[in-house]
Short mmCIF file of C-alpha atoms in Angstrom, two decimals:
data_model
loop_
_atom_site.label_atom_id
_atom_site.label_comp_id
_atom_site.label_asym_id
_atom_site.label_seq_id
_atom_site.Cartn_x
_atom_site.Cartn_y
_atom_site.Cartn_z
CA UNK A 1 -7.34 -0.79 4.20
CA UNK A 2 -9.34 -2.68 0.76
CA UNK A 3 -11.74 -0.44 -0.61
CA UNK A 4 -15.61 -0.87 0.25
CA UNK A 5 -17.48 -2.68 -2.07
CA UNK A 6 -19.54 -0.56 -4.77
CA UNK A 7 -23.18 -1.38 -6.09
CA UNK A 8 -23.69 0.07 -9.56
CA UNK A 9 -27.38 0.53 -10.19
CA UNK A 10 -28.64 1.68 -13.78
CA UNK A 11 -28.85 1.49 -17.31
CA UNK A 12 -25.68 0.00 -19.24
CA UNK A 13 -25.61 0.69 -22.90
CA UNK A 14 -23.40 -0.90 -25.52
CA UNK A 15 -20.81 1.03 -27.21
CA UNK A 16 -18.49 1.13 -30.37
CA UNK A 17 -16.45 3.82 -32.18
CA UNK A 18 -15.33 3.68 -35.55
CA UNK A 19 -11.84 5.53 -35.65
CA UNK A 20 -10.92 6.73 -38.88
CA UNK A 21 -9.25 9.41 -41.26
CA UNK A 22 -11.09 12.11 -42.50
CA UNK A 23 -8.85 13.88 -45.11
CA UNK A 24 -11.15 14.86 -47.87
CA UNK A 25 -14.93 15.63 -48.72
CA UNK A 26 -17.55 13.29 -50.49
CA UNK A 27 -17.44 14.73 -54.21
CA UNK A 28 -21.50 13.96 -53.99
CA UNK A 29 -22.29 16.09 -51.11
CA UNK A 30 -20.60 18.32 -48.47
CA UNK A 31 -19.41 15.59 -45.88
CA UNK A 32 -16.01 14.08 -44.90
CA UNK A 33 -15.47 10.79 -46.07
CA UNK A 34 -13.69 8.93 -43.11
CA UNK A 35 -11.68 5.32 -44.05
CA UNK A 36 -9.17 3.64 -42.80
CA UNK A 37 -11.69 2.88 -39.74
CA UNK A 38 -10.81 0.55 -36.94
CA UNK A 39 -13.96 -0.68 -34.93
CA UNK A 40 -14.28 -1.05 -31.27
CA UNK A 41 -16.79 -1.93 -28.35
CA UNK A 42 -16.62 -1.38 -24.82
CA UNK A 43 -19.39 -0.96 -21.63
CA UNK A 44 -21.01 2.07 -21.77
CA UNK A 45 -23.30 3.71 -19.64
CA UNK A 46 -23.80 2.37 -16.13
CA UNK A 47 -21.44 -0.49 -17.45
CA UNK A 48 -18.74 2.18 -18.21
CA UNK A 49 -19.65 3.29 -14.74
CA UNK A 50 -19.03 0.05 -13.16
CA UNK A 51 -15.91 -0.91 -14.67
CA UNK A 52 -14.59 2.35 -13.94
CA UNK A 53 -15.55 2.16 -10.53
CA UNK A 54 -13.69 -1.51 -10.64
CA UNK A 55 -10.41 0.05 -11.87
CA UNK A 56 -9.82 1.28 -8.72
CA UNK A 57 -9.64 -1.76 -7.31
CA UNK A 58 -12.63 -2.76 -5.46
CA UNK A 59 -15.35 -5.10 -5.96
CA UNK A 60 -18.36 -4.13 -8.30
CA UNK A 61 -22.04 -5.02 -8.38
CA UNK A 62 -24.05 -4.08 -11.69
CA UNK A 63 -27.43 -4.28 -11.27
CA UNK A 64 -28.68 -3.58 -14.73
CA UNK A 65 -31.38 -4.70 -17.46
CA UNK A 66 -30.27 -7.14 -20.10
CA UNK A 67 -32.22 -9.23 -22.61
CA UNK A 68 -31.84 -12.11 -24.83
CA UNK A 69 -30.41 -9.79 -27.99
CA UNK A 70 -27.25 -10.13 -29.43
CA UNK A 71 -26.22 -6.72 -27.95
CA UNK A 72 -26.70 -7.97 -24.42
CA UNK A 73 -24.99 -10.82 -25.07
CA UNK A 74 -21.99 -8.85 -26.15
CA UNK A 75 -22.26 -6.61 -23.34
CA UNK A 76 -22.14 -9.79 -20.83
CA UNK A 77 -18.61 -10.56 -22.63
CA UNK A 78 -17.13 -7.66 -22.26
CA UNK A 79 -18.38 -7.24 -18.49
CA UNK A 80 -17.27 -11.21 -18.11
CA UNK A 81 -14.30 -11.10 -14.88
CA UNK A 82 -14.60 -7.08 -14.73
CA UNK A 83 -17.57 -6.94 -12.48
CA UNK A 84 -20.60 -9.25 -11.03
CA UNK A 85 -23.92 -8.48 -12.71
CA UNK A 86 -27.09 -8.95 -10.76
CA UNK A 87 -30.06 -8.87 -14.08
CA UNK A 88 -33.12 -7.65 -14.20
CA UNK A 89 -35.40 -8.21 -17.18
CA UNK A 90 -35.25 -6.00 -20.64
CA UNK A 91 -38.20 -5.17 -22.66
CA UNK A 92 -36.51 -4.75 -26.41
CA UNK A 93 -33.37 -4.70 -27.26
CA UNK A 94 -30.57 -3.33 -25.11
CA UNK A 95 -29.56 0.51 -25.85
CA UNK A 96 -25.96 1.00 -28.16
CA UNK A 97 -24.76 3.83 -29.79
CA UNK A 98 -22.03 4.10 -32.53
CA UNK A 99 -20.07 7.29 -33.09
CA UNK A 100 -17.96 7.78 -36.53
CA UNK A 101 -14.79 9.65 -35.78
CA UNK A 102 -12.32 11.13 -37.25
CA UNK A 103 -8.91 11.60 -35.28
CA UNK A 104 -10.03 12.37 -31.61
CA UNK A 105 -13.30 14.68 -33.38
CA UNK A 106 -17.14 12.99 -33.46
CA UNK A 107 -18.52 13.32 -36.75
CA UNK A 108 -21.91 11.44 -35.93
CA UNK A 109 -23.61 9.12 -33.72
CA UNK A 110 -26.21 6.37 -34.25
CA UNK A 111 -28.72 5.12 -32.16
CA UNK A 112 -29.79 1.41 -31.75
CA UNK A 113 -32.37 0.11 -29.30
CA UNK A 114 -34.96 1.38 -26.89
CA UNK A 115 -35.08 -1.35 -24.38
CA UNK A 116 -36.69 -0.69 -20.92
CA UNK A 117 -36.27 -2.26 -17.71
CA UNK A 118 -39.33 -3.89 -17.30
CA UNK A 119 -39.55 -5.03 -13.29
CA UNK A 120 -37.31 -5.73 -10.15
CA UNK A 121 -36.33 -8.41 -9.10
CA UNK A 122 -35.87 -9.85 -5.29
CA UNK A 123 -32.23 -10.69 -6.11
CA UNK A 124 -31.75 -7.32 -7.57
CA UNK A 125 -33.52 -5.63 -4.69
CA UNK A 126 -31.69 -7.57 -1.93
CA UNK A 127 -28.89 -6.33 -3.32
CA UNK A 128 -29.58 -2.74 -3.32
CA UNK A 129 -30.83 -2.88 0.08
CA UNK A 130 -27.70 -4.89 1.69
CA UNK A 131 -25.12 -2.64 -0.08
CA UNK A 132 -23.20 -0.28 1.75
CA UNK A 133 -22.04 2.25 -0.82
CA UNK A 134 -24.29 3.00 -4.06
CA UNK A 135 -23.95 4.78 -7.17
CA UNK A 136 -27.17 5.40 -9.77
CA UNK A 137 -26.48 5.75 -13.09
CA UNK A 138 -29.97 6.59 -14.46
CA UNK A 139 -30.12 6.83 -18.28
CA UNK A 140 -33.14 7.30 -18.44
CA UNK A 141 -34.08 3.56 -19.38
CA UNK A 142 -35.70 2.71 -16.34
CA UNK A 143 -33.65 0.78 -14.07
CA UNK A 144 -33.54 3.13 -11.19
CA UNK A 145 -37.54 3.68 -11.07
CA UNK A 146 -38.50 -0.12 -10.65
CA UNK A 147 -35.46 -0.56 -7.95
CA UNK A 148 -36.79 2.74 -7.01
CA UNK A 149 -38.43 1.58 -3.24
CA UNK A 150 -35.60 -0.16 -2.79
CA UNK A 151 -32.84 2.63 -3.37
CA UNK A 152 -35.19 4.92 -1.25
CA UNK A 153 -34.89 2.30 1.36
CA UNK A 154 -30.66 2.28 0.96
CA UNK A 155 -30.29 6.00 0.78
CA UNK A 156 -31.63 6.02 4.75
CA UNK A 157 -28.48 4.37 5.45
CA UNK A 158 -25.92 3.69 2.86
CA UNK A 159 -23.71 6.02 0.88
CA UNK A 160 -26.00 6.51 -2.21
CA UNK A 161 -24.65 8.86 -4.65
CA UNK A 162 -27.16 9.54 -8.08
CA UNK A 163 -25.59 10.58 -11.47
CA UNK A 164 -28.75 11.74 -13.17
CA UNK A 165 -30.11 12.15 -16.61
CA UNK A 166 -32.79 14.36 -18.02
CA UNK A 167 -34.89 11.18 -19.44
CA UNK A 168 -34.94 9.96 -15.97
CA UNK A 169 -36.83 10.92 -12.59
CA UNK A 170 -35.28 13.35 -9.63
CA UNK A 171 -33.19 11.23 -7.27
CA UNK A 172 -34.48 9.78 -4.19
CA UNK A 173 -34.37 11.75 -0.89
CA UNK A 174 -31.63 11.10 1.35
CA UNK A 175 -28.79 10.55 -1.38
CA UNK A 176 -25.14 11.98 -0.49
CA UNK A 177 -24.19 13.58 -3.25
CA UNK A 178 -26.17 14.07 -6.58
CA UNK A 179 -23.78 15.08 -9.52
CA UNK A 180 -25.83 16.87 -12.66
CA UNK A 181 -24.00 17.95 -15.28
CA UNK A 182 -24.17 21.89 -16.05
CA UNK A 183 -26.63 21.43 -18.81
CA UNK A 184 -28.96 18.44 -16.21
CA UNK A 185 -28.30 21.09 -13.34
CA UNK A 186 -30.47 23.42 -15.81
CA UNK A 187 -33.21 21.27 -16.96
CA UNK A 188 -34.18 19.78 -13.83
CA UNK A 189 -34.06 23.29 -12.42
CA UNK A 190 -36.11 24.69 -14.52
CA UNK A 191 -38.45 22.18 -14.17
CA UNK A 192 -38.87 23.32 -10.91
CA UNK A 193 -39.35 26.96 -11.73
CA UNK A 194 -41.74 27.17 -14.20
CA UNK A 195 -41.50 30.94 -14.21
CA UNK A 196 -37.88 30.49 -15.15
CA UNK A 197 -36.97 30.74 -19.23
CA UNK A 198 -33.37 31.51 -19.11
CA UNK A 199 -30.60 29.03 -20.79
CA UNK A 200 -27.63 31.23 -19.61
CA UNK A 201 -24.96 29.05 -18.37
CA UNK A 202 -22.21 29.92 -15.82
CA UNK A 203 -20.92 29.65 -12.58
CA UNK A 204 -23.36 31.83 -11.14
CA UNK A 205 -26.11 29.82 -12.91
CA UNK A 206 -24.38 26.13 -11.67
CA UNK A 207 -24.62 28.02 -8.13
CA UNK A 208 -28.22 28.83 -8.15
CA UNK A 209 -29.09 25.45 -10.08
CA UNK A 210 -27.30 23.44 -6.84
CA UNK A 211 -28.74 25.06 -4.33
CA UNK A 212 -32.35 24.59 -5.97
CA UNK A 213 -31.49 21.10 -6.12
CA UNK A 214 -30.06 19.95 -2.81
CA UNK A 215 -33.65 21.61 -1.35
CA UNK A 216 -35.88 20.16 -3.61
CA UNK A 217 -34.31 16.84 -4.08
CA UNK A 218 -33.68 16.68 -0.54
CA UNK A 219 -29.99 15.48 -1.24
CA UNK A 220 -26.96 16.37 1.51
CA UNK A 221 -25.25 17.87 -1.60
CA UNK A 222 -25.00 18.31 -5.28
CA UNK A 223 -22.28 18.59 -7.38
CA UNK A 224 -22.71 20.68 -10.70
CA UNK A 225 -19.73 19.15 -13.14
CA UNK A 226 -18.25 21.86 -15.73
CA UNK A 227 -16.25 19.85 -17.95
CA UNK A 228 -12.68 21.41 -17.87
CA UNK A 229 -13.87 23.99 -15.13
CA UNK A 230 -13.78 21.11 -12.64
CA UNK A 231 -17.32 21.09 -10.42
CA UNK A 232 -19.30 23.03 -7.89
CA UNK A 233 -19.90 21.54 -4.89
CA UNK A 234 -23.14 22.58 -3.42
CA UNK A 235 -24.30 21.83 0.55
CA UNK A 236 -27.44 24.19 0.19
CA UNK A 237 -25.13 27.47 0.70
CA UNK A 238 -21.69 28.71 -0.41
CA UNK A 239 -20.62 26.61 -2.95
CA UNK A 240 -17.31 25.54 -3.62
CA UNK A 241 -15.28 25.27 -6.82
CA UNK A 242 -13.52 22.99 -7.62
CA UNK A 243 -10.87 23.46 -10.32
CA UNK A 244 -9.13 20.87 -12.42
CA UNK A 245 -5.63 20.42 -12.01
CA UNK A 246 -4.81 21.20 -15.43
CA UNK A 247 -6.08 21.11 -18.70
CA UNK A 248 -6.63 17.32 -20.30
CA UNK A 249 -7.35 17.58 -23.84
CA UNK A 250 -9.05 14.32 -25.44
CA UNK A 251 -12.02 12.59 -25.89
CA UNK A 252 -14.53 13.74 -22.75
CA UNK A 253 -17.05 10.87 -23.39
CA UNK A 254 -17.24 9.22 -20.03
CA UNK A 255 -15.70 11.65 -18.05
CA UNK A 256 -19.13 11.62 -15.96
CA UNK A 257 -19.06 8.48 -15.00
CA UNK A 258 -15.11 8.35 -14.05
CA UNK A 259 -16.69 11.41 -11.96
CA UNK A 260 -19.42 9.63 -10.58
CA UNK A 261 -17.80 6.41 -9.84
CA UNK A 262 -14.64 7.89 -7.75
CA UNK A 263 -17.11 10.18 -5.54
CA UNK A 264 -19.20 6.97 -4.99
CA UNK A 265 -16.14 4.83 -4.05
CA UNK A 266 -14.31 7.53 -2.15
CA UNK A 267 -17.56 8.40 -0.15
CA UNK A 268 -18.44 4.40 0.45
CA UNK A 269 -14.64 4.58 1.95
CA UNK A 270 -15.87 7.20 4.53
CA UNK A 271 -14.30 9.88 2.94
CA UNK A 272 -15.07 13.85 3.31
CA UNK A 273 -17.55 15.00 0.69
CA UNK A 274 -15.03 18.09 -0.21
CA UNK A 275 -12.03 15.71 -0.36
CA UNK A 276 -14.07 12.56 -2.55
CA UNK A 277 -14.93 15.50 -5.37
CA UNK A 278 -11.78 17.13 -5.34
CA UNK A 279 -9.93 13.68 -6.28
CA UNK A 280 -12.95 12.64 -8.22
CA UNK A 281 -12.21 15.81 -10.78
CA UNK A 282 -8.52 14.92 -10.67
CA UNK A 283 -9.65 11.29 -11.84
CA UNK A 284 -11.90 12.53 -14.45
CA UNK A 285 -9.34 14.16 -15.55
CA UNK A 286 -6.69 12.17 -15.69
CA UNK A 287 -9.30 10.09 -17.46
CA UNK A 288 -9.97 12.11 -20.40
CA UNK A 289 -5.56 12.88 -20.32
CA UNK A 290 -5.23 9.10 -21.11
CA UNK A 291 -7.76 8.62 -23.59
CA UNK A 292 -11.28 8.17 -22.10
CA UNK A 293 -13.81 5.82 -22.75
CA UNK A 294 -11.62 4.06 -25.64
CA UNK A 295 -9.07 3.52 -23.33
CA UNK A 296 -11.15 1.26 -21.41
CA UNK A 297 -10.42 -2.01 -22.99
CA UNK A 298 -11.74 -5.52 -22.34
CA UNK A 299 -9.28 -7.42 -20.67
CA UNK A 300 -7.84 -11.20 -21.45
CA UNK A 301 -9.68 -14.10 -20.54
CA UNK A 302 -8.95 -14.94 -17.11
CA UNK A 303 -7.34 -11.40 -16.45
CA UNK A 304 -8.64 -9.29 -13.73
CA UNK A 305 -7.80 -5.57 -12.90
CA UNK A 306 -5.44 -4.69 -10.46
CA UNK A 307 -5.99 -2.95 -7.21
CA UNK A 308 -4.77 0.31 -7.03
CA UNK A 309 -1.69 -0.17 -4.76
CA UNK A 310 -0.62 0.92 -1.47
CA UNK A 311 1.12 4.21 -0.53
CA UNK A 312 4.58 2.36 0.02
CA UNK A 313 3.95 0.40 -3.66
CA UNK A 314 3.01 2.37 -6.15
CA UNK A 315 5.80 1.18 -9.07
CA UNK A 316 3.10 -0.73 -10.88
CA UNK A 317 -0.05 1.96 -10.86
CA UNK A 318 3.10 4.64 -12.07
CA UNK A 319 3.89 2.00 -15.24
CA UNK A 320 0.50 1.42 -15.57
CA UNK A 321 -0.08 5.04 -16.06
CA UNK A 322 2.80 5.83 -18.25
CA UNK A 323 1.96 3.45 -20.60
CA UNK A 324 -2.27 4.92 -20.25
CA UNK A 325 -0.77 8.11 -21.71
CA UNK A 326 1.60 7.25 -24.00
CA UNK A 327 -0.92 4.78 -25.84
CA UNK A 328 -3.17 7.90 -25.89
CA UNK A 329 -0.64 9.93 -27.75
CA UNK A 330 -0.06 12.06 -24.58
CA UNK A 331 3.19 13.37 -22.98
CA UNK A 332 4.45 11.37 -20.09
CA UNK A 333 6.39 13.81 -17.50
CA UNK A 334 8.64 12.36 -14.68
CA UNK A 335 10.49 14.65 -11.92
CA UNK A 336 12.24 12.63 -9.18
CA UNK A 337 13.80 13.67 -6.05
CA UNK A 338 13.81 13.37 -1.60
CA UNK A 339 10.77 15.22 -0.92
CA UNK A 340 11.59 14.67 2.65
CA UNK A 341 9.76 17.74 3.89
CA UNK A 342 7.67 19.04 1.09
CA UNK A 343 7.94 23.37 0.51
CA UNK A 344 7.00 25.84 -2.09
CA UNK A 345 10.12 24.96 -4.05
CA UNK A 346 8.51 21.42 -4.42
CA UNK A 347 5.27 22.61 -5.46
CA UNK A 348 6.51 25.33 -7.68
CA UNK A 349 8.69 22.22 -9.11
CA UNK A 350 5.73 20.05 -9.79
CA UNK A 351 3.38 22.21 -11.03
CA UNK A 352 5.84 23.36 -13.38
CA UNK A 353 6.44 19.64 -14.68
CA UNK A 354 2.74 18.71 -14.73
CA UNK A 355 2.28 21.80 -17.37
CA UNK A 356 4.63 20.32 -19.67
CA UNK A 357 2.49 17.02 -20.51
CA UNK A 358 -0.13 15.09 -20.21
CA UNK A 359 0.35 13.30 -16.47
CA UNK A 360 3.47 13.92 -13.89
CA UNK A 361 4.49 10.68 -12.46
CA UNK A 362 7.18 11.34 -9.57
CA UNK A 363 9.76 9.44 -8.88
CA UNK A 364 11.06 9.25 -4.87
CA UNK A 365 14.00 8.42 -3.01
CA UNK A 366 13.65 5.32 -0.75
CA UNK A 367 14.29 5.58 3.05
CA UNK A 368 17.46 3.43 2.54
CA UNK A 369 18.17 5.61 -1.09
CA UNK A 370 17.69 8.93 1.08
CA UNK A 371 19.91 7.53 3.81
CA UNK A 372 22.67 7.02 1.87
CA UNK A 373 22.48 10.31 -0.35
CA UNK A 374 21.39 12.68 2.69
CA UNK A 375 23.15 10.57 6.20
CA UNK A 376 21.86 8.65 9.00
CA UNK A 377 19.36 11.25 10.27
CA UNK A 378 17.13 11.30 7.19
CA UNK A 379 15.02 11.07 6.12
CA UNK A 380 12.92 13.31 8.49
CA UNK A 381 9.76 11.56 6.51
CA UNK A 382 9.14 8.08 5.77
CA UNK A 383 8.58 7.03 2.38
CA UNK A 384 5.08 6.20 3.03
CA UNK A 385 4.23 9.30 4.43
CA UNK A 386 5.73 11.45 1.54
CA UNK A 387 4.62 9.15 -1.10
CA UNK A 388 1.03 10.07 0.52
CA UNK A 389 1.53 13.93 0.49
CA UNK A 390 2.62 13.91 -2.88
CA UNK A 391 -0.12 11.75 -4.19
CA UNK A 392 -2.65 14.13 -2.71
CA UNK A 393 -1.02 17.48 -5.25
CA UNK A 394 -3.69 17.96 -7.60
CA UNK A 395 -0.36 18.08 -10.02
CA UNK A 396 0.85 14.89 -9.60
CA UNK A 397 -0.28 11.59 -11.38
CA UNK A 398 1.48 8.87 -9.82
CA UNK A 399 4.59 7.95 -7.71
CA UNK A 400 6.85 5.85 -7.65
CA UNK A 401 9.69 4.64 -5.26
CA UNK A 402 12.91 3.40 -6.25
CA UNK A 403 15.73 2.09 -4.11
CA UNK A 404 18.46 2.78 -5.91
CA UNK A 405 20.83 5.89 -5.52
CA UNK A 406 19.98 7.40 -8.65
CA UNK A 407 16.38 6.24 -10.83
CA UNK A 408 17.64 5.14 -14.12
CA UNK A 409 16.05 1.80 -12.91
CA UNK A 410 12.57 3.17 -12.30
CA UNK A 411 13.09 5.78 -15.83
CA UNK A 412 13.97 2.64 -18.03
CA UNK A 413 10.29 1.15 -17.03
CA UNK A 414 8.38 4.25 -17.23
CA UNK A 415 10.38 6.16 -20.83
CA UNK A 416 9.38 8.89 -20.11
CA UNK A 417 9.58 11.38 -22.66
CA UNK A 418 10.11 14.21 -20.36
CA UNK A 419 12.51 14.26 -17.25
CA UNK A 420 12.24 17.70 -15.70
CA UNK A 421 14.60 18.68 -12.79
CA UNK A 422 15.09 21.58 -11.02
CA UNK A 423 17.19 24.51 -12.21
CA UNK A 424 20.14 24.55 -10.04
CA UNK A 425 21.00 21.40 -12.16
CA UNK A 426 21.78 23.68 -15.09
CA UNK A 427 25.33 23.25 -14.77
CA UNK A 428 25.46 19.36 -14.04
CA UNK A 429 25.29 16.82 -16.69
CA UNK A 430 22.33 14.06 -15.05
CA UNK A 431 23.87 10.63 -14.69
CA UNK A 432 20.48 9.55 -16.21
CA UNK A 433 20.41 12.17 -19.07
CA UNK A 434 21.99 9.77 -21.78
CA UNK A 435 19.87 6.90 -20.75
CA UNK A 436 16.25 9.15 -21.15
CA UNK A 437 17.76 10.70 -24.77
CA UNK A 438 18.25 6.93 -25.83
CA UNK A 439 14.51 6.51 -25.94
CA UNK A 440 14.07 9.86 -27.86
CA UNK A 441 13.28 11.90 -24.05
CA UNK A 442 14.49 15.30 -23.57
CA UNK A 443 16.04 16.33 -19.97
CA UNK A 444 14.20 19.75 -19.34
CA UNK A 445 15.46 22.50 -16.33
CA UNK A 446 12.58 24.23 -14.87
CA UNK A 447 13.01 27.65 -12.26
CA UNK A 448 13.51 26.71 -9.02
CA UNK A 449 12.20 28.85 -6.24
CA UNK A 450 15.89 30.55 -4.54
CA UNK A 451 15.83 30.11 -0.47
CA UNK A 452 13.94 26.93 -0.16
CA UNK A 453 15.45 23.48 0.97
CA UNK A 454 14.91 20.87 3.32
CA UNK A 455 17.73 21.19 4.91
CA UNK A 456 17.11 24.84 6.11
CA UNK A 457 13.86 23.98 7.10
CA UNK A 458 14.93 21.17 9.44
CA UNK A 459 18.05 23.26 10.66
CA UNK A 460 15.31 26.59 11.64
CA UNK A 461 13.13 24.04 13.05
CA UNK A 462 15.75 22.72 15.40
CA UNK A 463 16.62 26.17 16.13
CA UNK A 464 13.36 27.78 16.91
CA UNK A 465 13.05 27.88 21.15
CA UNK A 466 10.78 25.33 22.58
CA UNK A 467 7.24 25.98 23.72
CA UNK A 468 6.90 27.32 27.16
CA UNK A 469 4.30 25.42 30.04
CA UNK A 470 0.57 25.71 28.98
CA UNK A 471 1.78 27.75 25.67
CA UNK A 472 0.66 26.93 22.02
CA UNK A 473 2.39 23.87 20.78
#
């Protein structure tokens, strides 16, 4: 099924980092002195929204102010094949911001720009009321209140979900899921409570925060983000947390918006509200894992990104991913293997791998591979269906299917520099150890939980006596 078409509404900003070294102090005053810098630009904002929201491979509507400054004009470059953009007009010059860092650490940010969205437009308002899944990414600059009638108008029937900033105005009624940060969850909160001085922070303060906001904003839910907590999903009642998979360290700038824009896409899809936030913290993520924001790049002339493949086809999104992390400086895990019927072993397996880097990309048996390793009756599982059940571990990164009887094929694209098998390997030397140590990888035996196995699963379940007339099945 292709994914549902996205309209971005919001303020885009343009970015650039200055990368550096910081090894010593000014001898004037008490600062680093960063050189060796490397400059870079990219979409930020909404724009960083959009393109994000494009990466996984479905079509993308900006609808954004931009003016006749040469930061626009840079901006429309580096949005050029990535997404349409729909204008409306900018008073001043467009919003960019320049951070100075040193390593992966901020030292300091400048501000440029304090253009305003200064009207709709009936292009820009057609659009916004003919789209079928929405995301607002108010900055506060003032493209969400002149579209404002229209997005009211949307959120009666579309998917509409609001990432909202403390500069800007409460969401419009109606909107599927609203996602504050902790710190927004506060502010607007308070403004609601005037009686209320407290800045303690917390789950039990993200709680109370969401359900003040899905009343008074009149939104089917809120989600509170919490950075490497994961988010709190809020209907109006008992929330529910919702933990990252693992820790990601790296650069978090953007990780909102990778939030944002895989709830929006995921809910525009028709999925679950619980399920589209769960996989929207595993993309955030995964996001920060393989470098945020200055991993998103501009791409060639005439290049376009991919869509995220199929269950049966995943190859290219696992390269794609091992090469995301290891350009990041991150650890690249691969574990490979049947997974005909999944078990605690598995799991135990994979959660152990994930632990020992940066992403877990897992590399599976074909049907044909499987039938020629395990005999004509298996796999019990098609490949599809296990590539899907492993995809949906919180653990795992990527998959990746290989046809071949053993996956030095598939390991030779990917380099890995971890290939972690199960411990009842200990004893064997791995057909495909010499190949991953010729790249500089390291073979690494994890526990493997005693009693579990496919095979004793499928030989109980043949076993166990069949249901009897009108009993549970």
């Amino acid at each position: 099924m292709s994914a549902t078409p996205l309209v971005v509404v919001g303020d885009a900003l343009l970015d650039h980092d200055l990368c550096g070294r910081a090894e010593r102090l000014a001898p004037d005053a008490p600062v680093p002195v960063v050189h060796g810098t490397r400059r870079s630009s990219r979409p930020g904002g909404a724009a960083l929204a959009a393109c994000l929201a494009a990466s996984d491979g479905r079509p993308v509507t900006l609808v954004t102010a931009l003016g006749d400054d040469p930061a626009s004009d840079t901006l429309r470059e580096l949005l050029a094949g990535r997404v349409e953009l729909v204008e409306v007009p900018l008073e001043g010059t467009l919003s960019s911001k320049t951070r100075v860092l040193a390593g992966d650490r901020p030292l300091l940010r400048l501000d440029d720009g304090e253009g305003r969205a200064r009207a709709a437009t009936e292009a820009a308002e057609a659009t916004v009321t003919g789209a079928g899944g929405i995301l607002v990414a108010d900055y506060g600059r003032g493209t969400a209140d002149v579209l404002r009638a229209a997005l009211s108008t949307a959120a009666t029937r579309a998917s509409v979900v609001w990432d909202p900033h403390v500069r800007g105005r409460a969401p419009v009624p109606g909107v599927r899921l609203a996602t504050p940060s902790a710190q927004e969850a506060r502010a607007f909160a308070r403004q609601l409570d005037d009686g209320d001085s407290g800045d303690e922070a917390g789950l039990r303060t993200a709680a109370r925060d969401a359900h003040t906001l899905v009343r008074a904003w009149q939104a089917q839910a809120v989600a509170v983000t919490l950075g490497e907590r994961g988010a709190l999903l809020s209907h109006g009642e008992t929330p529910l947390l919702v933990p990252t998979p693992g820790a990601a360290p790296g650069d978090p700038c953007g990780a909102g918006d990778r939030f944002a824009a895989a709830a929006a896409g995921l809910l525009a899809d028709g999925t679950l509200t619980e399920a589209a936030v769960q996989a929207a913290v595993h993309a955030a993520t995964r996001y920060v894992a393989e470098g945020g924001a200055r991993a998103v790049a501009a791409p060639e002339p005439g290049d376009r990104p991919e869509a995220v493949p199929s269950d049966g086809d995943t190859t290219a999104d696992a390269v794609r991913t091992a090469a995301r992390v290891r350009a990041a400086g991150g650890t690249v895990v691969a574990a490979g293997g049947c997974f005909d019927l999944l078990h605690a072993g598995h799991v135990a397996l994979l959660q152990a791998a994930r632990r020992a880097g940066d992403c877990l990309i897992v590399c599976v048996n074909s049907d044909d591979s499987v039938r020629r390793r395990k005999g004509d009756g298996r796999p019990l599982v098609p490949a599809a269906d296990r590539v899907r059940v492993l995809r949906a571990l919180e653990c795992v990164d990527a998959v990746a299917v290989f046809d071949e009887d053993t996956p030095e094929r598939i390991l030779g694209e990917l380099r890995p520099h971890i290939w972690a098998k199960g411990g009842d390997y200990a004893r064997t030397r791995l057909p495909e150890q010499p190949l991953v140590e010729s790249w500089g990888g390291q073979v690494l035996l994890l526990p493997y939980l005693d009693g579990r196995s496919t095979t004793v699963l499928a030989r109980r379940a043949a076993l166990s006596p069949a249901p009897t007339a009108g009993g549970p099945r």
